[in-house]
PDB file of C-alpha atoms in Angstrom:
ATOM      1  CA  GLY A 712     179.075 180.403 133.429  1.00 70.00           C
ATOM      2  CA  ALA A 713     175.280 180.111 134.322  1.00 82.00           C
ATOM      3  CA  VAL A 714     174.397 180.925 130.893  1.00 91.00           C
ATOM      4  CA  VAL A 715     170.498 180.897 129.724  1.00 95.00           C
ATOM      5  CA  SER A 716     169.490 181.668 126.438  1.00 96.00           C
ATOM      6  CA  GLN A 717     166.141 182.722 125.162  1.00 97.00           C
ATOM      7  CA  HIS A 718     164.719 182.628 121.893  1.00 97.00           C
ATOM      8  CA  PRO A 719     163.434 184.829 119.701  1.00 98.00           C
ATOM      9  CA  SER A 720     164.528 187.990 121.579  1.00 97.00           C
ATOM     10  CA  TRP A 721     161.256 190.115 119.892  1.00 97.00           C
ATOM     11  CA  VAL A 722     158.519 188.775 117.668  1.00 98.00           C
ATOM     12  CA  ILE A 723     154.857 190.233 115.955  1.00 98.00           C
ATOM     13  CA  CYS A 724     151.953 188.463 115.525  1.00 96.00           C
ATOM     14  CA  LYS A 725     148.523 188.561 114.678  1.00 97.00           C
ATOM     15  CA  SER A 726     145.575 187.899 116.553  1.00 97.00           C
ATOM     16  CA  GLY A 727     144.606 184.236 116.883  1.00 97.00           C
ATOM     17  CA  THR A 728     147.903 182.882 116.516  1.00 97.00           C
ATOM     18  CA  SER A 729     150.627 180.960 118.529  1.00 98.00           C
ATOM     19  CA  VAL A 730     153.681 181.971 119.365  1.00 98.00           C
ATOM     20  CA  LYS A 731     156.626 179.478 120.818  1.00 98.00           C
ATOM     21  CA  ILE A 732     159.231 180.895 123.221  1.00 98.00           C
ATOM     22  CA  GLU A 733     162.436 178.453 124.158  1.00 97.00           C
ATOM     23  CA  CYS A 734     164.635 178.851 126.645  1.00 96.00           C
ATOM     24  CA  ARG A 735     168.278 176.536 127.166  1.00 96.00           C
ATOM     25  CA  SER A 736     170.434 176.431 130.320  1.00 94.00           C
ATOM     26  CA  LEU A 737     173.483 176.670 127.952  1.00 94.00           C
ATOM     27  CA  ASP A 738     176.145 175.077 130.406  1.00 90.00           C
ATOM     28  CA  PHE A 739     174.177 173.663 133.126  1.00 91.00           C
ATOM     29  CA  GLN A 740     171.345 171.317 133.761  1.00 90.00           C
ATOM     30  CA  ALA A 741     167.704 172.707 134.717  1.00 89.00           C
ATOM     31  CA  THR A 742     165.577 170.758 136.417  1.00 85.00           C
ATOM     32  CA  THR A 743     163.262 173.705 137.432  1.00 89.00           C
ATOM     33  CA  MET A 744     162.775 176.868 134.770  1.00 93.00           C
ATOM     34  CA  PHE A 745     160.751 179.395 135.723  1.00 93.00           C
ATOM     35  CA  TRP A 746     158.310 181.945 133.400  1.00 96.00           C
ATOM     36  CA  TYR A 747     158.214 185.630 134.209  1.00 95.00           C
ATOM     37  CA  ARG A 748     155.998 188.158 132.328  1.00 96.00           C
ATOM     38  CA  GLN A 749     156.639 192.176 132.867  1.00 94.00           C
ATOM     39  CA  PHE A 750     154.550 194.569 131.659  1.00 93.00           C
ATOM     40  CA  PRO A 751     156.029 198.042 130.834  1.00 88.00           C
ATOM     41  CA  LYS A 752     157.040 199.869 134.437  1.00 83.00           C
ATOM     42  CA  GLN A 753     155.984 196.992 136.219  1.00 86.00           C
ATOM     43  CA  SER A 754     157.592 193.788 138.146  1.00 85.00           C
ATOM     44  CA  LEU A 755     158.655 190.658 137.092  1.00 89.00           C
ATOM     45  CA  MET A 756     155.435 188.645 137.931  1.00 91.00           C
ATOM     46  CA  LEU A 757     155.924 184.920 137.950  1.00 91.00           C
ATOM     47  CA  MET A 758     153.639 182.679 136.122  1.00 95.00           C
ATOM     48  CA  ALA A 759     155.013 179.428 136.131  1.00 95.00           C
ATOM     49  CA  THR A 760     157.281 176.832 137.494  1.00 92.00           C
ATOM     50  CA  SER A 761     158.640 174.440 134.492  1.00 90.00           C
ATOM     51  CA  ASN A 762     159.859 171.286 135.404  1.00 86.00           C
ATOM     52  CA  GLU A 763     161.437 168.433 133.597  1.00 86.00           C
ATOM     53  CA  GLY A 764     159.452 165.669 132.880  1.00 85.00           C
ATOM     54  CA  SER A 765     156.481 166.440 134.810  1.00 86.00           C
ATOM     55  CA  LYS A 766     154.013 168.916 134.884  1.00 90.00           C
ATOM     56  CA  ALA A 767     154.399 172.860 135.455  1.00 93.00           C
ATOM     57  CA  THR A 768     152.957 174.388 138.401  1.00 94.00           C
ATOM     58  CA  TYR A 769     151.108 177.867 136.873  1.00 96.00           C
ATOM     59  CA  GLU A 770     150.919 180.624 139.333  1.00 94.00           C
ATOM     60  CA  GLN A 771     147.057 181.710 140.767  1.00 94.00           C
ATOM     61  CA  GLY A 772     145.293 184.098 137.654  1.00 94.00           C
ATOM     62  CA  VAL A 773     147.651 182.519 134.727  1.00 96.00           C
ATOM     63  CA  GLU A 774     145.367 180.340 132.506  1.00 95.00           C
ATOM     64  CA  LYS A 775     147.770 176.817 132.004  1.00 94.00           C
ATOM     65  CA  ASP A 776     145.499 176.082 128.392  1.00 95.00           C
ATOM     66  CA  LYS A 777     146.965 179.363 127.401  1.00 97.00           C
ATOM     67  CA  PHE A 778     150.194 179.722 128.310  1.00 97.00           C
ATOM     68  CA  LEU A 779     151.602 176.003 127.481  1.00 96.00           C
ATOM     69  CA  ILE A 780     154.874 175.397 129.008  1.00 95.00           C
ATOM     70  CA  ASN A 781     156.858 171.890 127.599  1.00 92.00           C
ATOM     71  CA  HIS A 782     160.322 171.060 129.834  1.00 91.00           C
ATOM     72  CA  ALA A 783     161.273 168.194 127.845  1.00 84.00           C
ATOM     73  CA  SER A 784     165.023 168.198 128.710  1.00 90.00           C
ATOM     74  CA  LEU A 785     167.377 168.972 131.466  1.00 90.00           C
ATOM     75  CA  THR A 786     168.506 171.919 129.503  1.00 93.00           C
ATOM     76  CA  LEU A 787     164.824 173.284 127.558  1.00 94.00           C
ATOM     77  CA  SER A 788     162.171 175.158 128.703  1.00 95.00           C
ATOM     78  CA  THR A 789     159.216 176.346 125.919  1.00 96.00           C
ATOM     79  CA  LEU A 790     156.633 178.452 126.376  1.00 97.00           C
ATOM     80  CA  THR A 791     153.689 178.596 124.094  1.00 97.00           C
ATOM     81  CA  VAL A 792     151.233 181.690 123.747  1.00 98.00           C
ATOM     82  CA  THR A 793     148.070 180.311 122.456  1.00 97.00           C
ATOM     83  CA  SER A 794     145.499 182.063 120.414  1.00 97.00           C
ATOM     84  CA  ALA A 795     147.317 185.465 121.301  1.00 97.00           C
ATOM     85  CA  HIS A 796     145.356 188.997 121.955  1.00 97.00           C
ATOM     86  CA  PRO A 797     146.879 191.841 122.183  1.00 97.00           C
ATOM     87  CA  GLU A 798     146.617 191.898 125.933  1.00 96.00           C
ATOM     88  CA  ASP A 799     149.484 189.070 125.930  1.00 97.00           C
ATOM     89  CA  SER A 800     151.787 190.834 124.359  1.00 97.00           C
ATOM     90  CA  SER A 801     154.587 191.727 127.220  1.00 97.00           C
ATOM     91  CA  PHE A 802     158.295 190.729 127.906  1.00 97.00           C
ATOM     92  CA  TYR A 803     158.360 187.600 128.531  1.00 98.00           C
ATOM     93  CA  ILE A 804     161.471 186.264 130.457  1.00 97.00           C
ATOM     94  CA  CYS A 805     162.776 182.766 131.754  1.00 96.00           C
ATOM     95  CA  SER A 806     165.132 181.611 134.518  1.00 94.00           C
ATOM     96  CA  ALA A 807     167.206 178.731 135.684  1.00 92.00           C
ATOM     97  CA  ARG A 808     169.520 178.610 138.788  1.00 85.00           C
ATOM     98  CA  PRO A 809     172.534 175.401 138.549  1.00 81.00           C
ATOM     99  CA  GLY A 810     172.120 174.571 141.984  1.00 71.00           C
ATOM    100  CA  LYS A 811     169.635 173.894 144.839  1.00 67.00           C
ATOM    101  CA  GLY A 812     166.533 176.922 145.480  1.00 66.00           C
ATOM    102  CA  ALA A 813     169.011 179.269 148.154  1.00 75.00           C
ATOM    103  CA  SER A 814     171.320 179.773 144.837  1.00 83.00           C
ATOM    104  CA  PRO A 815     170.315 182.853 142.541  1.00 87.00           C
ATOM    105  CA  LEU A 816     168.160 182.826 139.096  1.00 89.00           C
ATOM    106  CA  HIS A 817     170.230 183.639 135.932  1.00 92.00           C
ATOM    107  CA  PHE A 818     167.794 185.261 133.356  1.00 94.00           C
ATOM    108  CA  GLY A 819     167.673 184.731 129.472  1.00 96.00           C
ATOM    109  CA  ASN A 820     167.237 187.780 127.452  1.00 96.00           C
ATOM    110  CA  GLY A 821     163.384 187.892 127.268  1.00 97.00           C
ATOM    111  CA  THR A 822     161.074 187.831 124.640  1.00 98.00           C
ATOM    112  CA  ARG A 823     158.837 191.132 123.670  1.00 97.00           C
ATOM    113  CA  LEU A 824     156.005 189.617 122.396  1.00 98.00           C
ATOM    114  CA  THR A 825     153.728 192.317 120.214  1.00 97.00           C
ATOM    115  CA  VAL A 826     150.239 190.578 119.203  1.00 98.00           C
ATOM    116  CA  THR A 827     148.062 192.901 116.476  1.00 97.00           C
TER     117      THR A 827
ATOM    118  CA  GLN B 997     149.827 192.856 151.884  1.00 63.00           C
ATOM    119  CA  LYS B 998     152.537 192.633 148.783  1.00 72.00           C
ATOM    120  CA  GLU B 999     154.863 189.641 149.481  1.00 89.00           C
ATOM    121  CA  VAL B1000     158.060 191.989 148.610  1.00 93.00           C
ATOM    122  CA  GLU B1001     158.205 196.107 149.541  1.00 94.00           C
ATOM    123  CA  GLN B1002     160.689 198.585 148.276  1.00 93.00           C
ATOM    124  CA  ASN B1003     160.448 202.158 149.045  1.00 80.00           C
ATOM    125  CA  SER B1004     159.081 204.050 146.503  1.00 69.00           C
ATOM    126  CA  GLY B1005     161.055 205.506 143.558  1.00 79.00           C
ATOM    127  CA  PRO B1006     162.585 207.217 141.590  1.00 91.00           C
ATOM    128  CA  LEU B1007     165.304 208.317 143.311  1.00 95.00           C
ATOM    129  CA  SER B1008     167.765 210.648 141.949  1.00 96.00           C
ATOM    130  CA  VAL B1009     171.287 211.518 143.597  1.00 97.00           C
ATOM    131  CA  PRO B1010     174.326 213.174 142.180  1.00 97.00           C
ATOM    132  CA  GLU B1011     177.549 211.362 140.602  1.00 98.00           C
ATOM    133  CA  GLY B1012     179.916 210.341 143.513  1.00 97.00           C
ATOM    134  CA  ALA B1013     177.123 210.171 146.298  1.00 98.00           C
ATOM    135  CA  ILE B1014     175.901 206.945 148.114  1.00 97.00           C
ATOM    136  CA  ALA B1015     172.450 205.432 146.914  1.00 97.00           C
ATOM    137  CA  SER B1016     170.102 203.578 149.679  1.00 96.00           C
ATOM    138  CA  LEU B1017     167.516 200.900 148.709  1.00 97.00           C
ATOM    139  CA  ASN B1018     165.411 199.478 150.664  1.00 96.00           C
ATOM    140  CA  CYS B1019     163.093 196.256 150.730  1.00 96.00           C
ATOM    141  CA  THR B1020     161.160 194.643 153.314  1.00 96.00           C
ATOM    142  CA  TYR B1021     159.611 191.257 152.651  1.00 96.00           C
ATOM    143  CA  SER B1022     156.293 189.310 154.073  1.00 94.00           C
ATOM    144  CA  ASP B1023     157.233 185.500 154.488  1.00 91.00           C
ATOM    145  CA  ARG B1024     159.288 184.768 157.638  1.00 91.00           C
ATOM    146  CA  GLY B1025     161.052 181.552 156.075  1.00 89.00           C
ATOM    147  CA  SER B1026     162.458 183.235 153.083  1.00 91.00           C
ATOM    148  CA  GLN B1027     165.592 182.135 152.690  1.00 90.00           C
ATOM    149  CA  SER B1028     167.883 184.077 150.038  1.00 93.00           C
ATOM    150  CA  PHE B1029     168.263 187.690 148.925  1.00 96.00           C
ATOM    151  CA  PHE B1030     168.847 189.017 146.488  1.00 96.00           C
ATOM    152  CA  TRP B1031     169.507 192.628 144.567  1.00 97.00           C
ATOM    153  CA  TYR B1032     169.335 192.804 140.533  1.00 96.00           C
ATOM    154  CA  ARG B1033     169.622 195.994 138.430  1.00 97.00           C
ATOM    155  CA  GLN B1034     167.628 195.564 135.216  1.00 95.00           C
ATOM    156  CA  TYR B1035     168.120 198.525 132.244  1.00 94.00           C
ATOM    157  CA  SER B1036     165.182 199.589 130.105  1.00 90.00           C
ATOM    158  CA  GLY B1037     163.861 196.966 127.893  1.00 89.00           C
ATOM    159  CA  LYS B1038     167.018 194.280 128.809  1.00 93.00           C
ATOM    160  CA  SER B1039     166.241 191.106 131.336  1.00 94.00           C
ATOM    161  CA  PRO B1040     167.791 191.491 135.203  1.00 94.00           C
ATOM    162  CA  GLU B1041     171.466 190.882 136.224  1.00 94.00           C
ATOM    163  CA  LEU B1042     172.565 190.144 139.538  1.00 94.00           C
ATOM    164  CA  ILE B1043     174.195 191.938 141.386  1.00 95.00           C
ATOM    165  CA  MET B1044     174.393 190.917 144.826  1.00 95.00           C
ATOM    166  CA  SER B1045     173.635 188.205 147.267  1.00 95.00           C
ATOM    167  CA  ILE B1046     172.899 187.391 150.481  1.00 96.00           C
ATOM    168  CA  TYR B1047     171.954 184.846 153.010  1.00 95.00           C
ATOM    169  CA  SER B1048     172.997 185.795 156.172  1.00 95.00           C
ATOM    170  CA  ASN B1049     171.883 188.683 158.769  1.00 96.00           C
ATOM    171  CA  GLY B1050     174.560 191.387 158.633  1.00 96.00           C
ATOM    172  CA  ASP B1051     176.711 193.442 155.444  1.00 97.00           C
ATOM    173  CA  LYS B1052     178.200 191.790 152.942  1.00 97.00           C
ATOM    174  CA  GLU B1053     180.361 193.882 150.610  1.00 97.00           C
ATOM    175  CA  ASP B1054     181.356 194.007 147.064  1.00 96.00           C
ATOM    176  CA  GLY B1055     183.193 197.131 145.669  1.00 97.00           C
ATOM    177  CA  ARG B1056     180.922 199.673 145.399  1.00 97.00           C
ATOM    178  CA  PHE B1057     177.982 197.366 146.865  1.00 98.00           C
ATOM    179  CA  THR B1058     176.978 196.335 150.105  1.00 98.00           C
ATOM    180  CA  ALA B1059     173.813 194.817 150.545  1.00 98.00           C
ATOM    181  CA  GLN B1060     172.500 194.501 153.877  1.00 98.00           C
ATOM    182  CA  LEU B1061     170.302 191.721 155.642  1.00 97.00           C
ATOM    183  CA  ASN B1062     168.228 192.298 159.300  1.00 97.00           C
ATOM    184  CA  LYS B1063     165.409 188.825 159.021  1.00 95.00           C
ATOM    185  CA  ALA B1064     164.496 189.750 162.317  1.00 95.00           C
ATOM    186  CA  SER B1065     163.313 192.790 161.255  1.00 96.00           C
ATOM    187  CA  GLN B1066     162.725 190.997 157.219  1.00 96.00           C
ATOM    188  CA  TYR B1067     164.452 194.118 155.602  1.00 96.00           C
ATOM    189  CA  VAL B1068     166.719 194.262 152.967  1.00 97.00           C
ATOM    190  CA  SER B1069     169.305 196.855 151.208  1.00 97.00           C
ATOM    191  CA  LEU B1070     171.371 197.590 149.145  1.00 98.00           C
ATOM    192  CA  LEU B1071     174.398 200.481 149.163  1.00 98.00           C
ATOM    193  CA  ILE B1072     175.934 202.064 146.125  1.00 98.00           C
ATOM    194  CA  ARG B1073     178.699 203.963 146.949  1.00 98.00           C
ATOM    195  CA  ASP B1074     180.532 206.130 144.476  1.00 98.00           C
ATOM    196  CA  SER B1075     177.007 206.274 142.202  1.00 98.00           C
ATOM    197  CA  GLN B1076     177.980 206.358 138.525  1.00 97.00           C
ATOM    198  CA  PRO B1077     175.664 207.246 135.507  1.00 97.00           C
ATOM    199  CA  SER B1078     175.659 203.780 134.232  1.00 96.00           C
ATOM    200  CA  ASP B1079     174.446 202.742 138.035  1.00 97.00           C
ATOM    201  CA  SER B1080     171.031 204.736 136.844  1.00 97.00           C
ATOM    202  CA  ALA B1081     168.623 201.465 136.157  1.00 96.00           C
ATOM    203  CA  THR B1082     165.641 199.476 137.902  1.00 95.00           C
ATOM    204  CA  TYR B1083     167.012 197.383 140.937  1.00 96.00           C
ATOM    205  CA  LEU B1084     164.860 194.820 142.078  1.00 95.00           C
ATOM    206  CA  CYS B1085     164.754 192.897 144.982  1.00 96.00           C
ATOM    207  CA  ALA B1086     164.294 189.554 145.326  1.00 94.00           C
ATOM    208  CA  VAL B1087     163.491 187.351 147.932  1.00 94.00           C
ATOM    209  CA  SER B1088     163.652 183.066 147.648  1.00 90.00           C
ATOM    210  CA  ARG B1089     162.366 180.255 149.470  1.00 83.00           C
ATOM    211  CA  GLY B1090     162.540 177.929 146.371  1.00 77.00           C
ATOM    212  CA  ASP B1091     161.095 180.157 143.286  1.00 79.00           C
ATOM    213  CA  MET B1092     161.694 183.763 143.719  1.00 85.00           C
ATOM    214  CA  ARG B1093     159.774 186.830 144.336  1.00 89.00           C
ATOM    215  CA  PHE B1094     159.989 190.482 142.940  1.00 91.00           C
ATOM    216  CA  GLY B1095     159.947 193.939 144.217  1.00 93.00           C
ATOM    217  CA  ALA B1096     158.259 196.335 142.283  1.00 91.00           C
ATOM    218  CA  GLY B1097     161.440 198.151 141.626  1.00 93.00           C
ATOM    219  CA  THR B1098     163.275 201.377 142.674  1.00 95.00           C
ATOM    220  CA  ARG B1099     164.032 203.919 140.118  1.00 94.00           C
ATOM    221  CA  LEU B1100     167.534 204.957 140.249  1.00 96.00           C
ATOM    222  CA  THR B1101     168.976 208.085 138.508  1.00 96.00           C
ATOM    223  CA  VAL B1102     172.157 209.166 138.797  1.00 97.00           C
ATOM    224  CA  LYS B1103     173.115 212.957 137.449  1.00 96.00           C
ATOM    225  CA  PRO B1104     176.096 213.834 136.767  1.00 94.00           C
TER     226      PRO B1104
END
């Protein structure tokens, strides 16, 4: 159980375009989902906390107008990278937990974004 | 000070040996502690979770938690080449914060 599905697994886009990444909890409801970004040989950095039915909470230094998060239902959160630039190229991973704050996070398979 | 710090790697051990991974955290209010394994190009997968002081064993893995010292560790017994990966320490007080990871190589 506790499966998180993320799509697409990789995407290549041109500079200036927007990319949408979907994150679904397949067998549980998630009122909260988390979006992480990981650059090569670095650790996961929390970008934002996605809350169902309300605005996302962004970490310091993460531009909310550039990384749009929508958590429209208890099983789906989307991250849209707007006006992408080569420096946005990274590994984006979503996660969720079926229980409350003490339970572990389960991760999607990640999305490798390359902006040319 | 980083919120979650792990001992710098890379760590290399021979097959069959014990690998010891360490982690310290700064937030005394942290309630949950986890070890994840991440293979290159893949997302993290949960290995162990620990919530109270002491040891917790699961197969070849043992997690140790000392809240007074704000210290978490992971021991891998009888290390196998397939254990070669980056190990991430994670600490949660609602959201989850990760250490930079320790890269482990188990040599045949």
